[in-house]
Amino acid sequence: MDQTIRMAIIGGDARYLDMIKKLNENDNLSMELVGFDQLDQGFAGVKKTNFSGLEVEKLDVVVLPIPGINENGMIDTVFSNDHIQFSEDWFKRLPNHTTIFTGITTPYLEKMIQKTAMHLIPLMNRDDVAIYNSIPTAEGTIMLAIQHTNFTIHQANICVLGFGRVGMSVASRFHALGAKVAVGARNPADIARITELGIQFFHMDDIIAYTGQCDILINTIPAKVVTEPALKELKLNALVIDLASKPGGIDFLYAKKRGIKVIHALGLPGIVAPKTAGEILGNIINQLIITDKK
C-alpha cells in the first residue's frame, strides 16, 4: 500500500525555508513548492512547480502562508513575482480528506472550507506553536527595547500587559535581565503565577496608575486596552511595543498625537529567528500529519 503523503507548499516567507528542510526529513512526504521560483533550482532537493501545474486532485496536504488568503483569494509570495489566486473551484478539486494548514484563518478561507469537507488547521491558534514561538517573540522584544531606547533594561520600569503564553515569556525574560517588571492581568490564576515568579502584578482595571511609571510598555492583549487615559500618563520618551495581533491593543492615533513611539511588532519569530520559527512549524506539521494519517 502506498504510504506517500502528497503535499503542496504554496507561498510563504523566510520561515518556510527551514520548515521545508525539516519536512523533507520525512521520507513519506512527496512535496511540491509553488511560489518559490526565485530559489535555487536544487533547493532542499524538493520539486518546484507553478500553481497551474499542481495535480490538485492528488493532494493530501496543502500548506498556505502564515497570513493565509486575503479577501481577494490572493496569498503572499515572498520568493516569487507570480500572483497566486485561489478560486472556489480550486478548493472543490481537492480530495475530501485533504488537510489544509495556514498560519491564521481568514474570512475568505473559512468560506471556502465551509463549502468543502477539508480539515483546516490554523497553526498560530495552537497552544504548542504559540508556546514555542513565545521564546523568539520575547527575544525579539528585548532586541527592539535595546534598539529603541537610550537606557539599559536593567533597572528600567517595564509594564507587561497580559500573562498568556507570550506575556509570561516576555515578563520572565525582562525580569531575568534585572528590569523592574510589573504585569497587568485579570485572571486570579495568572496573578498567582506572577506572584510565584517574584514579579509585581496589578489588576488591568488599575492600568492608569502604572503607565505613568513605565519606561517601556509591552502589550500582548489582542483588544484595545491601552486607551487615551492610560496613554496620557505615559512619559513622552517611553517606548510602547505592541505584540498583539491586528488591530493591536493600543490607541495608535492618540499615541501618535502625543508623540509617543509605538512599535506594532507583528511576526517577530519570523523576523528575528526564521530558522527556529521554521523548524517549529515543520516539527508541528510533521506531528499532525503522522497523527492524522494513522
C-alpha positions as a printed Julia matrix, in Angstrom:
294×3 Matrix{Float64}:
   0.0    0.0     0.0
   1.32   3.43   -0.97
   2.09   5.4     2.22
   3.22   8.52    0.37
   1.66  11.78    1.56
   1.42  14.3    -1.26
   1.94  17.87   -0.04
   1.96  21.26   -1.75
   3.55  24.23   -0.01
   2.12  27.32   -1.68
   3.78  30.64   -0.84
   5.45  31.6     2.4
   8.21  33.72    3.92
  11.73  33.05    5.24
  10.39  30.75    7.96
   9.16  28.37    5.31
  12.65  27.68    4.01
  13.65  25.9     7.21
  10.18  24.42    7.54
  10.65  22.82    4.11
  14.05  21.43    5.12
  12.56  19.95    8.3
   9.58  18.43    6.45
  11.93  16.99    3.83
  13.36  14.71    6.53
  10.06  12.79    6.42
  10.6   10.01    3.85
   6.84   9.52    3.47
   6.31  13.05    2.18
   6.29  13.94   -1.5
   6.48  17.75   -1.63
   5.99  20.33   -4.34
   6.76  24.02   -3.89
   4.71  26.78   -5.5
   5.75  30.41   -5.27
   9.43  29.68   -4.66
  10.81  30.1    -8.18
  13.44  32.64   -7.04
  15.2   29.95   -5.01
  17.99  27.82   -6.44
  16.61  25.03   -8.58
  18.0   22.37   -6.29
  16.82  23.93   -3.02
  16.46  21.18   -0.41
  16.03  18.66   -3.22
  12.33  19.49   -3.45
  10.42  19.84   -6.72
   9.26  23.32   -7.69
   6.29  23.87   -9.93
   3.82  26.6   -10.86
   0.32  26.95   -9.49
  -1.39  25.77  -12.65
   0.9   22.74  -12.82
  -0.24  21.25   -9.5
  -2.18  17.99   -9.63
  -4.72  19.31   -7.16
  -6.85  16.17   -7.17
  -3.94  14.12   -5.75
  -3.01  16.36   -2.82
  -3.27  15.1     0.76
  -1.89  18.23    2.43
  -1.74  21.91    1.46
   0.38  24.41    3.41
  -0.57  28.08    2.96
   1.42  31.15    4.1
   1.21  32.43    7.68
  -1.18  35.32    6.76
  -3.48  32.88    4.96
  -5.57  34.01    1.98
  -6.8   37.59    1.66
 -10.3   38.76    0.78
  -9.49  38.52   -2.95
  -8.26  34.93   -2.71
  -4.61  36.03   -3.03
  -1.59  34.95   -0.98
   1.85  36.37   -0.21
   4.64  35.04   -2.44
   7.87  36.39   -0.99
  10.08  34.24   -3.25
   8.15  34.74   -6.47
   6.73  37.53   -8.62
   3.76  35.35   -9.57
   0.29  36.36   -8.42
  -1.44  33.3    -7.0
  -5.2   33.43   -6.58
  -7.36  30.67   -5.13
 -10.84  30.14   -6.52
 -13.75  28.18   -5.13
 -13.29  25.71   -7.98
  -9.68  25.11   -6.93
 -10.77  24.09   -3.43
 -13.5   21.85   -4.82
 -10.9   19.95   -6.83
  -9.11  18.89   -3.63
  -9.89  15.4    -2.23
 -12.26  15.42    0.75
  -9.55  14.05    3.05
  -7.15  16.94    2.37
  -5.7   18.77    5.38
  -5.02  22.48    4.89
  -2.5   24.25    7.12
  -2.44  28.02    7.42
  -0.89  30.44    9.89
  -4.11  32.27   10.6
  -7.55  31.75    9.17
  -9.33  34.49    7.21
 -12.97  35.07    6.2
 -12.23  34.02    2.61
 -10.53  30.81    3.69
 -13.28  29.99    6.18
 -15.88  30.46    3.44
 -14.02  28.05    1.15
 -13.67  25.45    3.9
 -17.39  25.67    4.71
 -18.17  24.75    1.11
 -15.93  21.67    1.17
 -15.1   18.83    3.54
 -11.47  19.8     4.12
  -9.81  19.88    7.53
  -8.36  23.33    8.3
  -5.6   23.77   10.88
  -4.67  27.41   11.74
  -1.21  26.83   13.21
  -0.97  30.13   15.09
  -4.1   29.25   17.07
  -2.45  26.16   18.54
  -1.06  26.25   22.08
   2.06  24.28   21.17
   3.01  26.64   18.32
   2.25  29.71   20.44
   4.34  28.44   23.36
   7.33  27.61   21.15
   7.0   30.95   19.33
   6.84  32.88   22.6
  10.59  32.33   23.02
  11.76  34.1    19.8
   8.99  36.67   20.38
  10.43  37.51   23.8
  13.97  37.68   22.42
  12.79  39.92   19.58
  11.05  42.2    22.07
  14.29  42.54   24.02
  16.07  43.37   20.75
  13.55  46.13   19.98
  13.81  47.51   23.51
  17.59  47.78   23.2
  17.46  49.3    19.71
  14.88  51.96   20.5
  15.93  53.21   23.94
  18.96  55.04   25.33
  18.95  53.31   28.74
  19.65  49.82   30.0
  16.96  47.22   30.53
  18.49  46.61   33.93
  16.53  48.71   36.46
  14.15  50.01   33.78
  10.44  50.13   34.69
   8.64  47.77   32.34
   4.89  47.11   32.25
   3.73  43.94   30.52
   0.02  43.7    29.78
  -1.34  40.16   29.71
   0.12  36.96   31.09
  -0.69  34.43   28.41
   1.94  32.38   26.61
   3.72  35.43   25.18
   3.24  37.64   28.23
   4.72  35.01   30.52
   7.85  34.58   28.35
   8.32  38.34   27.9
   7.86  39.19   31.58
  10.15  36.42   32.85
  12.98  37.32   30.46
  12.91  41.05   31.2
  12.76  40.17   34.91
  15.84  37.95   34.48
  17.69  40.9    32.92
  17.16  42.96   36.07
  14.24  45.11   34.93
  11.58  46.26   37.37
   8.69  44.39   35.78
   5.01  44.86   36.61
   2.45  42.66   34.87
  -1.17  43.64   34.29
  -3.64  40.75   34.43
  -7.22  39.9    35.42
  -7.29  36.14   35.91
  -6.69  35.13   39.57
  -4.63  32.13   38.41
  -2.39  34.42   36.32
  -1.96  36.77   39.28
  -0.96  33.81   41.47
   1.62  32.68   38.89
   3.04  36.2    38.54
   3.43  36.42   42.32
   5.04  32.96   42.44
   7.65  34.14   39.95
   8.52  37.08   42.2
   7.19  39.65   39.74
   4.95  42.57   40.68
   1.38  42.44   39.4
  -1.51  44.86   39.04
  -5.12  44.41   38.01
  -5.85  45.67   34.49
  -8.51  47.98   35.95
  -5.63  49.88   37.61
  -3.58  50.34   34.43
  -3.66  54.15   34.64
  -1.87  54.06   37.97
   1.03  52.14   36.41
   1.53  53.57   32.92
   2.96  56.79   34.35
   5.85  54.79   35.82
   6.68  52.94   32.59
   9.87  53.32   30.65
   8.69  50.54   28.33
   5.1   49.37   27.94
   4.61  45.97   26.28
   1.14  44.82   25.31
   0.22  41.21   24.49
  -3.58  41.5    24.75
  -5.45  41.41   21.38
  -8.03  44.02   22.42
  -7.79  47.79   22.81
  -6.64  48.02   26.43
  -4.25  50.99   26.18
  -6.61  53.85   25.51
  -6.31  57.64   25.8
  -6.49  57.83   29.63
  -3.62  55.33   30.01
  -1.54  56.97   27.27
  -1.98  60.41   28.84
   0.01  59.19   31.85
   2.94  57.8    29.83
   6.25  59.63   29.75
   6.82  61.22   26.35
  10.1   59.31   25.99
   8.5   55.98   26.88
   8.6   53.15   24.34
   5.45  51.15   23.57
   5.76  47.71   21.95
   2.52  46.05   20.87
   2.86  42.3    20.33
  -0.86  41.67   19.86
  -2.24  40.58   16.51
  -4.06  43.13   14.33
  -5.61  45.54   15.09
  -3.48  45.55   18.27
  -4.25  46.78   21.76
  -3.05  50.39   21.58
  -4.85  53.58   20.59
  -2.26  54.25   17.88
  -3.8   57.54   16.73
  -3.71  59.1    20.17
  -0.19  57.79   20.83
   0.97  59.42   17.59
  -0.79  62.65   18.56
   1.16  62.7    21.84
   4.43  61.86   20.08
   4.88  58.51   21.84
   6.94  55.95   19.96
   4.86  52.83   19.29
   6.07  49.7    17.53
   3.45  47.21   16.4
   5.78  44.21   16.29
   3.95  41.57   14.27
   5.54  38.26   13.3
   8.67  38.67   15.42
   9.66  34.96   15.3
   9.88  35.13   11.52
  11.94  38.33   11.68
  14.44  37.61   14.45
  14.66  33.81   14.26
  13.27  32.48   10.95
  15.3   29.27   11.26
  13.89  28.44   14.69
  10.38  29.54   13.7
  10.51  27.41   10.55
  11.74  24.34   12.39
   8.92  24.78   14.92
   6.36  24.78   12.09
   7.99  21.81   10.39
   8.01  19.74   13.57
   4.38  20.54   14.41
   3.12  19.84   10.87
   5.03  16.55   10.81
   3.49  15.5    14.13
  -0.01  16.41   12.99
   0.36  14.63    9.66
   1.59  11.46   11.35
  -1.32  11.57   13.83
  -3.88  12.38   11.16
  -2.77   9.69    8.72
  -2.61   6.82   11.26
